[in-house]
mmCIF file of C-alpha atoms in Angstrom:
data_model
loop_
_atom_site.group_PDB
_atom_site.id
_atom_site.type_symbol
_atom_site.label_atom_id
_atom_site.label_comp_id
_atom_site.label_asym_id
_atom_site.label_seq_id
_atom_site.Cartn_x
_atom_site.Cartn_y
_atom_site.Cartn_z
ATOM 1 C CA MET A 1 -115.515 130.590 111.584
ATOM 2 C CA PRO A 2 -118.621 132.866 111.292
ATOM 3 C CA PRO A 3 -118.384 136.472 112.526
ATOM 4 C CA THR A 4 -119.922 137.553 115.824
ATOM 5 C CA ILE A 5 -121.678 140.789 116.806
ATOM 6 C CA SER A 6 -121.314 141.941 120.409
ATOM 7 C CA THR A 7 -122.824 145.462 120.300
ATOM 8 C CA ILE A 8 -124.819 147.798 118.057
ATOM 9 C CA ASN A 9 -124.889 151.562 118.571
ATOM 10 C CA PRO A 10 -127.326 153.236 118.464
ATOM 11 C CA THR A 11 -129.920 150.595 119.191
ATOM 12 C CA GLN A 12 -132.852 152.378 117.553
ATOM 13 C CA GLY A 13 -133.742 154.719 114.731
ATOM 14 C CA PRO A 14 -136.649 156.042 112.632
ATOM 15 C CA THR A 15 -138.766 153.921 110.310
ATOM 16 C CA THR A 16 -137.574 156.144 107.471
ATOM 17 C CA GLY A 17 -134.118 154.566 107.794
ATOM 18 C CA GLY A 18 -130.864 156.421 107.386
ATOM 19 C CA THR A 19 -129.470 155.756 110.846
ATOM 20 C CA VAL A 20 -125.715 155.109 110.837
ATOM 21 C CA VAL A 21 -125.041 152.245 113.267
ATOM 22 C CA THR A 22 -121.725 150.864 114.471
ATOM 23 C CA LEU A 23 -121.440 147.086 114.894
ATOM 24 C CA THR A 24 -118.575 145.693 116.966
ATOM 25 C CA GLY A 25 -117.534 142.080 117.318
ATOM 26 C CA THR A 26 -115.077 139.616 115.751
ATOM 27 C CA GLY A 27 -114.269 138.072 112.383
ATOM 28 C CA MET A 28 -116.033 140.769 110.363
ATOM 29 C CA THR A 29 -113.511 140.954 107.512
ATOM 30 C CA GLY A 30 -115.053 139.567 104.327
ATOM 31 C CA THR A 31 -118.659 140.363 105.288
ATOM 32 C CA THR A 32 -120.772 140.481 102.122
ATOM 33 C CA ALA A 33 -123.987 141.975 103.540
ATOM 34 C CA VAL A 34 -125.540 143.479 106.632
ATOM 35 C CA ARG A 35 -129.217 142.714 107.083
ATOM 36 C CA PHE A 36 -131.903 144.386 109.170
ATOM 37 C CA GLY A 37 -134.429 141.578 109.398
ATOM 38 C CA SER A 38 -134.578 140.337 105.800
ATOM 39 C CA THR A 39 -133.618 143.719 104.268
ATOM 40 C CA ASN A 40 -130.071 144.604 103.322
ATOM 41 C CA ALA A 41 -128.549 147.750 104.839
ATOM 42 C CA THR A 42 -128.649 150.760 102.540
ATOM 43 C CA SER A 43 -124.847 150.659 102.673
ATOM 44 C CA PHE A 44 -122.097 149.356 104.934
ATOM 45 C CA THR A 45 -118.338 149.658 105.442
ATOM 46 C CA VAL A 46 -116.038 147.068 107.000
ATOM 47 C CA ASN A 47 -113.718 149.243 109.060
ATOM 48 C CA SER A 48 -111.755 146.369 110.553
ATOM 49 C CA ALA A 49 -112.121 142.787 111.683
ATOM 50 C CA THR A 50 -113.909 144.086 114.752
ATOM 51 C CA GLN A 51 -116.034 146.952 113.418
ATOM 52 C CA ILE A 52 -118.587 147.660 110.692
ATOM 53 C CA THR A 53 -120.648 150.804 110.105
ATOM 54 C CA ALA A 54 -123.980 150.374 108.333
ATOM 55 C CA VAL A 55 -126.904 152.560 107.314
ATOM 56 C CA SER A 56 -130.321 151.265 108.314
ATOM 57 C CA PRO A 57 -132.863 150.746 105.489
ATOM 58 C CA PRO A 58 -136.498 151.895 105.801
ATOM 59 C CA ARG A 59 -138.663 149.425 107.698
ATOM 60 C CA ALA A 60 -141.889 149.191 109.680
ATOM 61 C CA ALA A 61 -141.858 150.069 113.360
ATOM 62 C CA GLY A 62 -140.668 147.321 115.681
ATOM 63 C CA ALA A 63 -137.640 145.165 116.423
ATOM 64 C CA ALA A 64 -135.356 143.955 113.616
ATOM 65 C CA ALA A 65 -132.628 141.333 113.963
ATOM 66 C CA VAL A 66 -129.346 142.629 112.561
ATOM 67 C CA THR A 67 -127.022 139.956 111.127
ATOM 68 C CA LEU A 68 -123.849 139.771 109.072
ATOM 69 C CA ILE A 69 -123.745 137.634 105.928
ATOM 70 C CA HIS A 70 -120.323 135.998 105.576
ATOM 71 C CA PRO A 71 -118.793 133.218 103.436
ATOM 72 C CA THR A 72 -118.069 131.221 106.607
ATOM 73 C CA GLY A 73 -121.637 131.561 107.810
ATOM 74 C CA ASN A 74 -124.015 134.139 109.179
ATOM 75 C CA SER A 75 -123.347 135.875 112.494
ATOM 76 C CA ASN A 76 -125.476 135.909 115.572
ATOM 77 C CA SER A 77 -128.090 138.682 115.658
ATOM 78 C CA VAL A 78 -128.499 141.844 117.700
ATOM 79 C CA THR A 79 -131.671 143.897 117.959
ATOM 80 C CA PHE A 80 -132.255 147.264 116.300
ATOM 81 C CA THR A 81 -135.628 148.872 117.054
ATOM 82 C CA TYR A 82 -137.435 150.954 114.453
ATOM 83 C CA VAL A 83 -139.525 153.785 115.858
ATOM 84 C CA VAL A 84 -141.917 156.160 114.156
ATOM 85 C CA ALA A 85 -139.914 159.316 113.545
ATOM 86 C CA GLN A 86 -141.195 162.374 115.383
ATOM 87 C CA VAL A 87 -141.797 165.531 113.383
ATOM 88 C CA PRO A 88 -139.457 168.126 114.929
ATOM 89 C CA GLN A 89 -140.942 171.123 116.704
ATOM 90 C CA VAL A 90 -139.054 174.302 117.627
ATOM 91 C CA THR A 91 -140.530 175.892 120.756
ATOM 92 C CA ALA A 92 -137.883 178.510 121.606
ATOM 93 C CA VAL A 93 -134.964 180.379 120.047
ATOM 94 C CA THR A 94 -132.407 182.009 122.378
ATOM 95 C CA PRO A 95 -131.366 184.744 121.850
ATOM 96 C CA THR A 96 -134.301 185.893 119.783
ATOM 97 C CA ASN A 97 -132.418 188.492 117.742
ATOM 98 C CA GLY A 98 -129.060 189.371 116.244
ATOM 99 C CA PRO A 99 -127.345 191.308 113.438
ATOM 100 C CA THR A 100 -128.147 190.950 109.754
ATOM 101 C CA ALA A 101 -124.507 190.020 109.234
ATOM 102 C CA GLY A 102 -125.200 186.683 110.922
ATOM 103 C CA GLY A 103 -122.803 184.904 113.249
ATOM 104 C CA THR A 104 -125.124 184.782 116.275
ATOM 105 C CA THR A 105 -124.952 181.521 118.223
ATOM 106 C CA VAL A 106 -128.498 180.500 119.148
ATOM 107 C CA ILE A 107 -129.961 177.644 121.164
ATOM 108 C CA LEU A 108 -133.015 175.971 119.634
ATOM 109 C CA THR A 109 -135.253 174.178 122.116
ATOM 110 C CA GLY A 110 -137.982 171.756 121.121
ATOM 111 C CA THR A 111 -138.593 168.081 120.340
ATOM 112 C CA GLY A 112 -137.751 165.538 117.667
ATOM 113 C CA PHE A 113 -134.271 166.859 116.913
ATOM 114 C CA THR A 114 -132.507 163.478 116.855
ATOM 115 C CA GLY A 115 -130.851 162.926 113.490
ATOM 116 C CA ALA A 116 -131.519 166.492 112.340
ATOM 117 C CA THR A 117 -130.055 167.069 108.884
ATOM 118 C CA ALA A 118 -130.719 170.805 108.455
ATOM 119 C CA VAL A 119 -131.429 174.029 110.331
ATOM 120 C CA ALA A 120 -132.635 177.011 108.328
ATOM 121 C CA PHE A 121 -133.337 180.693 108.956
ATOM 122 C CA ALA A 122 -135.909 182.002 106.467
ATOM 123 C CA GLY A 123 -134.892 179.137 104.194
ATOM 124 C CA VAL A 124 -131.168 179.903 104.408
ATOM 125 C CA PRO A 125 -129.080 177.083 105.927
ATOM 126 C CA ALA A 126 -127.463 177.807 109.278
ATOM 127 C CA THR A 127 -123.745 178.515 109.027
ATOM 128 C CA SER A 128 -123.301 175.485 111.280
ATOM 129 C CA PHE A 129 -125.317 173.491 113.789
ATOM 130 C CA LEU A 130 -124.841 170.796 116.417
ATOM 131 C CA VAL A 131 -127.537 168.443 117.694
ATOM 132 C CA ASN A 132 -126.968 168.448 121.448
ATOM 133 C CA SER A 133 -129.920 166.186 122.231
ATOM 134 C CA ALA A 134 -133.406 165.294 121.066
ATOM 135 C CA THR A 135 -134.574 168.593 122.554
ATOM 136 C CA GLN A 136 -131.704 171.000 121.871
ATOM 137 C CA ILE A 137 -129.668 172.250 118.913
ATOM 138 C CA THR A 138 -126.927 174.882 118.854
ATOM 139 C CA ALA A 139 -126.836 176.790 115.554
ATOM 140 C CA VAL A 140 -125.006 179.787 114.097
ATOM 141 C CA THR A 141 -127.170 182.209 112.117
ATOM 142 C CA PRO A 142 -126.365 182.973 108.480
ATOM 143 C CA ALA A 143 -126.592 186.502 107.108
ATOM 144 C CA GLY A 144 -130.196 187.620 106.613
ATOM 145 C CA ALA A 145 -132.472 190.511 105.806
ATOM 146 C CA ALA A 146 -133.730 192.777 108.599
ATOM 147 C CA GLY A 147 -136.968 191.462 110.095
ATOM 148 C CA ALA A 148 -138.426 188.166 111.261
ATOM 149 C CA ALA A 149 -136.961 184.911 109.935
ATOM 150 C CA VAL A 150 -138.759 181.583 110.358
ATOM 151 C CA VAL A 151 -136.510 179.000 112.033
ATOM 152 C CA THR A 152 -136.996 175.396 110.921
ATOM 153 C CA VAL A 153 -135.355 172.067 111.716
ATOM 154 C CA THR A 154 -135.364 169.139 109.298
ATOM 155 C CA ALA A 155 -135.004 165.646 110.797
ATOM 156 C CA PRO A 156 -135.987 162.112 109.745
ATOM 157 C CA GLY A 157 -139.553 162.859 110.856
ATOM 158 C CA GLY A 158 -139.863 165.860 108.538
ATOM 159 C CA THR A 159 -139.498 169.637 108.793
ATOM 160 C CA SER A 160 -140.800 171.636 111.734
ATOM 161 C CA ALA A 161 -143.776 173.969 111.322
ATOM 162 C CA PRO A 162 -143.017 177.708 110.835
ATOM 163 C CA ASP A 163 -143.794 178.531 114.450
ATOM 164 C CA ALA A 164 -140.432 179.887 115.679
ATOM 165 C CA PHE A 165 -138.720 183.102 114.670
ATOM 166 C CA PHE A 166 -135.359 184.835 114.853
ATOM 167 C CA PHE A 167 -135.359 188.599 114.351
ATOM 168 C CA TYR A 168 -132.573 190.093 112.270
ATOM 169 C CA ALA A 169 -131.755 193.643 113.372
ATOM 170 C CA ALA A 170 -130.233 196.181 111.002
ATOM 171 C CA PRO A 171 -126.989 197.712 112.307
ATOM 172 C CA PRO A 172 -127.400 201.002 114.206
ATOM 173 C CA VAL A 173 -126.211 204.188 112.525
ATOM 174 C CA LEU A 174 -125.396 207.483 114.261
ATOM 175 C CA LEU A 175 -125.642 210.757 112.356
ATOM 176 C CA ASN A 176 -124.675 213.199 115.106
ATOM 177 C CA GLY A 177 -124.528 213.862 118.816
ATOM 178 C CA SER A 178 -125.225 217.163 120.560
ATOM 179 C CA PRO A 179 -123.528 218.659 122.444
ATOM 180 C CA ALA A 180 -120.234 217.208 121.293
ATOM 181 C CA GLN A 181 -118.356 218.124 124.462
ATOM 182 C CA GLY A 182 -118.817 218.321 128.201
ATOM 183 C CA PRO A 183 -117.031 218.517 131.557
ATOM 184 C CA THR A 184 -114.689 215.834 132.833
ATOM 185 C CA THR A 185 -117.038 215.299 135.774
ATOM 186 C CA GLY A 186 -119.641 213.866 133.407
ATOM 187 C CA GLY A 187 -123.361 214.470 133.566
ATOM 188 C CA THR A 188 -123.762 216.109 130.140
ATOM 189 C CA THR A 189 -126.989 215.015 128.447
ATOM 190 C CA VAL A 190 -126.143 214.176 124.849
ATOM 191 C CA THR A 191 -128.849 213.730 122.208
ATOM 192 C CA LEU A 192 -127.881 211.115 119.623
ATOM 193 C CA ASN A 193 -129.658 211.063 116.263
ATOM 194 C CA GLY A 194 -129.490 208.202 113.787
ATOM 195 C CA SER A 195 -131.373 205.098 112.706
ATOM 196 C CA ASN A 196 -132.053 201.519 113.895
ATOM 197 C CA LEU A 197 -131.547 202.537 117.533
ATOM 198 C CA LEU A 198 -134.393 200.517 119.080
ATOM 199 C CA ASN A 199 -133.496 197.872 121.681
ATOM 200 C CA ALA A 200 -130.146 199.540 122.397
ATOM 201 C CA GLY A 201 -128.339 197.611 125.089
ATOM 202 C CA ALA A 202 -125.517 200.056 125.696
ATOM 203 C CA VAL A 203 -124.259 203.547 124.890
ATOM 204 C CA LEU A 204 -120.494 203.848 125.172
ATOM 205 C CA PHE A 205 -118.295 206.911 125.589
ATOM 206 C CA ALA A 206 -115.062 205.387 124.269
ATOM 207 C CA SER A 207 -115.182 202.120 126.261
ATOM 208 C CA THR A 208 -117.136 203.440 129.261
ATOM 209 C CA ASN A 209 -120.869 202.909 129.655
ATOM 210 C CA ALA A 210 -123.034 206.008 129.744
ATOM 211 C CA ALA A 211 -124.171 206.971 133.233
ATOM 212 C CA SER A 212 -127.694 206.382 131.913
ATOM 213 C CA PHE A 213 -129.533 206.477 128.604
ATOM 214 C CA THR A 214 -133.071 206.528 127.227
ATOM 215 C CA VAL A 215 -134.180 205.180 123.867
ATOM 216 C CA VAL A 216 -136.572 207.892 122.706
ATOM 217 C CA SER A 217 -137.330 206.293 119.324
ATOM 218 C CA ALA A 218 -135.736 204.298 116.523
ATOM 219 C CA THR A 219 -133.942 207.505 115.520
ATOM 220 C CA GLN A 220 -133.004 209.127 118.848
ATOM 221 C CA ILE A 221 -131.332 208.320 122.165
ATOM 222 C CA THR A 222 -130.482 210.633 125.028
ATOM 223 C CA ALA A 223 -127.469 209.650 127.126
ATOM 224 C CA SER A 224 -125.777 211.049 130.213
ATOM 225 C CA ALA A 225 -122.008 211.213 129.869
ATOM 226 C CA PRO A 226 -119.942 209.417 132.512
ATOM 227 C CA PRO A 227 -116.840 211.092 133.978
ATOM 228 C CA GLY A 228 -113.874 211.022 131.608
ATOM 229 C CA THR A 229 -111.032 212.833 129.928
ATOM 230 C CA GLY A 230 -109.935 213.608 126.385
ATOM 231 C CA SER A 231 -111.639 212.325 123.261
ATOM 232 C CA ALA A 232 -114.435 209.791 123.880
ATOM 233 C CA PRO A 233 -116.227 208.791 120.660
ATOM 234 C CA ILE A 234 -119.809 207.689 121.314
ATOM 235 C CA THR A 235 -121.179 204.393 119.960
ATOM 236 C CA VAL A 236 -124.497 202.604 120.422
ATOM 237 C CA VAL A 237 -124.792 198.817 120.795
ATOM 238 C CA THR A 238 -128.010 197.077 119.685
ATOM 239 C CA PRO A 239 -128.897 193.523 118.640
ATOM 240 C CA GLY A 240 -127.897 194.693 115.157
ATOM 241 C CA GLY A 241 -124.307 195.389 116.229
ATOM 242 C CA THR A 242 -122.271 198.446 117.161
ATOM 243 C CA SER A 243 -122.790 201.793 115.448
ATOM 244 C CA ASN A 244 -120.254 204.062 113.874
ATOM 245 C CA PRO A 245 -118.767 206.570 116.366
ATOM 246 C CA VAL A 246 -119.685 210.238 116.717
ATOM 247 C CA ALA A 247 -117.314 212.706 118.332
ATOM 248 C CA PHE A 248 -117.467 213.700 121.978
ATOM 249 C CA ALA A 249 -114.678 215.387 123.946
ATOM 250 C CA TYR A 250 -114.211 216.062 127.630
ATOM 251 C CA VAL A 251 -113.246 219.645 128.405
ATOM 252 C CA PRO A 252 -111.216 220.454 131.542
ATOM 253 C CA ALA A 253 -112.822 222.874 134.000
ATOM 254 C CA PRO A 254 -111.884 226.525 133.490
ATOM 255 C CA THR A 255 -109.801 228.442 136.023
ATOM 256 C CA LEU A 256 -109.163 232.168 136.523
ATOM 257 C CA SER A 257 -105.877 233.490 137.839
ATOM 258 C CA ALA A 258 -106.188 237.268 137.349
ATOM 259 C CA LEU A 259 -108.518 240.161 136.444
ATOM 260 C CA VAL A 260 -106.972 243.333 134.990
ATOM 261 C CA PRO A 261 -108.178 245.739 136.163
ATOM 262 C CA SER A 262 -109.781 244.224 139.224
ATOM 263 C CA THR A 263 -111.582 247.478 140.114
ATOM 264 C CA GLY A 264 -113.797 249.866 138.192
ATOM 265 C CA PRO A 265 -116.676 252.293 138.361
ATOM 266 C CA THR A 266 -120.283 251.436 139.070
ATOM 267 C CA SER A 267 -121.133 252.367 135.495
ATOM 268 C CA ALA A 268 -120.828 249.850 132.660
ATOM 269 C CA GLY A 269 -118.069 249.818 130.077
ATOM 270 C CA THR A 270 -114.805 248.872 131.777
ATOM 271 C CA VAL A 271 -112.953 246.316 129.663
ATOM 272 C CA VAL A 272 -111.544 243.632 131.965
ATOM 273 C CA THR A 273 -108.960 241.084 130.818
ATOM 274 C CA LEU A 274 -109.517 237.670 132.405
ATOM 275 C CA THR A 275 -106.466 235.393 132.494
ATOM 276 C CA GLY A 276 -106.606 231.697 133.340
ATOM 277 C CA ALA A 277 -106.741 228.270 131.687
ATOM 278 C CA ASN A 278 -109.187 226.214 129.600
ATOM 279 C CA LEU A 279 -111.090 229.294 128.457
ATOM 280 C CA ALA A 280 -111.433 228.501 124.728
ATOM 281 C CA THR A 281 -115.049 227.273 124.968
ATOM 282 C CA THR A 282 -116.274 230.154 127.127
ATOM 283 C CA SER A 283 -120.025 230.567 126.787
ATOM 284 C CA ALA A 284 -120.665 233.092 129.580
ATOM 285 C CA VAL A 285 -118.905 235.598 131.815
ATOM 286 C CA THR A 286 -120.754 236.913 134.846
ATOM 287 C CA PHE A 287 -120.090 239.740 137.302
ATOM 288 C CA GLY A 288 -121.972 238.907 140.487
ATOM 289 C CA GLY A 289 -124.396 236.791 138.472
ATOM 290 C CA THR A 290 -124.977 239.469 135.815
ATOM 291 C CA ALA A 291 -124.016 238.434 132.292
ATOM 292 C CA ALA A 292 -121.330 240.470 130.560
ATOM 293 C CA SER A 293 -120.442 240.714 126.898
ATOM 294 C CA PHE A 294 -117.094 239.041 126.189
ATOM 295 C CA THR A 295 -114.570 238.000 123.575
ATOM 296 C CA VAL A 296 -112.490 234.820 123.684
ATOM 297 C CA VAL A 297 -108.934 235.835 122.867
ATOM 298 C CA SER A 298 -107.300 232.446 123.461
ATOM 299 C CA ASP A 299 -107.470 229.406 125.693
ATOM 300 C CA VAL A 300 -105.838 231.476 128.450
ATOM 301 C CA GLN A 301 -107.467 234.886 127.958
ATOM 302 C CA VAL A 302 -110.924 236.429 127.656
ATOM 303 C CA THR A 303 -111.864 240.092 127.603
ATOM 304 C CA ALA A 304 -115.198 241.168 129.101
ATOM 305 C CA VAL A 305 -117.088 244.428 129.436
ATOM 306 C CA ALA A 306 -118.099 244.957 133.046
ATOM 307 C CA PRO A 307 -121.821 245.663 133.485
ATOM 308 C CA SER A 308 -123.043 248.419 135.791
ATOM 309 C CA GLY A 309 -123.725 247.690 139.425
ATOM 310 C CA THR A 310 -123.729 248.942 142.978
ATOM 311 C CA PRO A 311 -120.512 249.792 144.775
ATOM 312 C CA GLY A 312 -118.641 246.893 146.366
ATOM 313 C CA PRO A 313 -117.069 243.601 145.400
ATOM 314 C CA VAL A 314 -118.684 241.025 143.102
ATOM 315 C CA THR A 315 -117.488 237.618 141.969
ATOM 316 C CA VAL A 316 -116.430 237.201 138.349
ATOM 317 C CA SER A 317 -116.654 233.695 136.905
ATOM 318 C CA VAL A 318 -116.439 232.035 133.499
ATOM 319 C CA THR A 319 -118.615 229.215 132.182
ATOM 320 C CA THR A 320 -117.293 226.859 129.486
ATOM 321 C CA ALA A 321 -118.111 223.392 128.194
ATOM 322 C CA GLY A 322 -115.975 222.188 131.086
ATOM 323 C CA GLY A 323 -118.098 223.871 133.762
ATOM 324 C CA THR A 324 -117.959 227.118 135.727
ATOM 325 C CA SER A 325 -114.718 228.462 137.159
ATOM 326 C CA PRO A 326 -114.136 229.484 140.757
ATOM 327 C CA GLY A 327 -114.653 233.256 140.991
ATOM 328 C CA LEU A 328 -112.281 236.197 141.406
ATOM 329 C CA PRO A 329 -113.325 239.490 143.045
ATOM 330 C CA TYR A 330 -114.007 242.617 141.036
ATOM 331 C CA THR A 331 -114.705 245.763 143.064
ATOM 332 C CA ARG A 332 -116.872 248.680 141.914
ATOM 333 C CA THR A 333 -116.239 252.065 143.470
ATOM 334 C CA ALA A 334 -118.572 255.022 143.415
ATOM 335 C CA MET A 335 -117.291 258.146 141.678
ATOM 336 C CA PRO A 336 -116.668 261.038 144.123
ATOM 337 C CA GLY A 337 -119.432 263.615 144.253
ATOM 338 C CA ILE A 338 -118.891 267.302 143.243
#
């Protein structure tokens, strides 16, 4: 009994041939040829008595009757339509950039993608790709050199024109950040110097986004520290990846608990010992707003030389990388007249 064909899938393909079609039906075991019109298939495989896969040969545009040649007789025919293959065109690449290391998943939008056999970035094959439809391909970028890479798609209709680009970004590098510490309340403006910093999408203090940041140039970014505690290495994220970290530490606010002595003459020169906490980074000591010379003895002690002033109390405070302490009173008394 001759074989029968009930369905063919897909039902059309390019005139260049090469379309893999699946024929389903009955009695297919023993088939000796699959013909598209009068031309034998490029190749075919009898999968079972009910299924054959065949590769369409090249043929002129139009309908072709597909039949099975069998010792018991030829099958009925089903129609496969040859169409002129469309040259693929890539109209958009999303996202448009990524790291030189590759691995970016991009969506290619365009036309003529059916049957695509290759996707390339600057001539280098994509790590992988999937034809989602005639107008969309998902591809994973290979590693590439920094700069613009032409994106092309090869399909039965040919290779797309070099009209679409993916931009490989070199990884960002940080050389230093200044200052390297600030108060736990945040707000410190840190200047970051390095390279490949353009198009930065984030500046992180540990895992927390900067309160704000400005890309000054390819080699500099200024960022405002968010609130935090402890060590918070700073990194910059760009299309090229994440930079190496540079050190930044949050410094607790200073406090003062005692001044010894807490009184002195109106003249300068009294050495006052300031006791408190978080004093190691002291950068200024003031008596009523007037700067005094000082020496940091330890994290809990600073000695300062009281400046001259008018009789009466003044507030003594300490400024560190962690901020300015609440003040303690220091009282100047006038020397008795003779």
